[in-house]
Every structure is written in C-alpha cells, then in structure tokens.
Coordinates of C-alpha atoms in Angstrom, one line a residue:
X1 CA 76.6 199.7 48.0
X2 CA 78.4 197.0 49.9
X3 CA 81.4 195.1 48.6
X4 CA 81.6 191.4 49.2
X5 CA 85.3 191.1 50.1
X6 CA 85.2 187.3 50.3
X7 CA 84.0 187.2 46.7
X8 CA 86.7 189.7 45.6
X9 CA 89.4 187.7 47.3
X10 CA 88.2 184.5 45.6
X11 CA 88.2 186.3 42.2
X12 CA 91.8 187.5 42.8
X13 CA 92.9 184.0 43.8
X14 CA 91.3 182.6 40.6
X15 CA 93.1 185.2 38.5
X16 CA 96.4 184.4 40.1
X17 CA 95.9 180.7 39.5
X18 CA 95.0 181.3 35.9
X19 CA 98.1 183.5 35.5
X20 CA 100.3 180.8 37.0
X21 CA 98.7 178.1 34.7
X22 CA 99.2 180.3 31.7
X23 CA 102.8 181.0 32.6
X24 CA 103.6 177.3 33.0
X25 CA 101.8 176.6 29.7
X26 CA 103.9 179.2 27.9
X27 CA 107.2 177.9 29.4
X28 CA 106.3 174.3 28.4
X29 CA 105.3 175.5 24.9
X30 CA 108.7 177.3 24.4
X31 CA 110.6 174.1 25.4
X32 CA 108.6 172.1 22.8
X33 CA 108.8 174.7 20.1
X34 CA 112.5 174.1 19.3
X35 CA 112.0 170.4 18.7
X36 CA 108.8 171.1 16.7
X37 CA 110.6 173.6 14.4
X38 CA 113.5 171.1 13.8
X39 CA 111.0 168.3 13.0
X40 CA 109.1 170.6 10.6
X41 CA 112.3 171.6 8.8
X42 CA 113.3 167.9 8.4
X43 CA 109.8 167.0 7.2
X44 CA 110.0 169.9 4.6
X45 CA 113.3 168.5 3.3
X46 CA 111.7 165.0 2.9
X47 CA 108.7 166.4 1.2
X48 CA 110.9 168.4 -1.2
X49 CA 112.8 165.3 -2.3
X50 CA 111.9 163.9 -5.7
X51 CA 109.8 160.7 -5.6
X52 CA 112.1 157.7 -5.8
X53 CA 115.1 159.8 -5.0

C-alpha cells in the first residue's frame, strides 16, 4: 500500500484552514452574543408591557 503524501498534506492544510475559520467564527459570535442578549432582554420587557401602557 502506498501513501500519497501530497494528498495527506492537502487534507491537513484543509483541516487547519477549517479550524481557523471555525475559531474566528466562534470569536465573532461571542462578541455579538452580548449585544444579542441585551436586545432580547429589552424586547422581552417591551412585550411584557400591557397594551396601551
């Protein structure tokens, strides 16, 4: 059985790129999450207010 090292190196590069992309996505999501939670809480308060109040 022969191992295609070029193919393996490309696969490893792809996995590293996917990891980097996922890491950046997670960091960006965490930054947005704080504002999202604050907005959701404010919306919940507005929804809980009596109509016309």
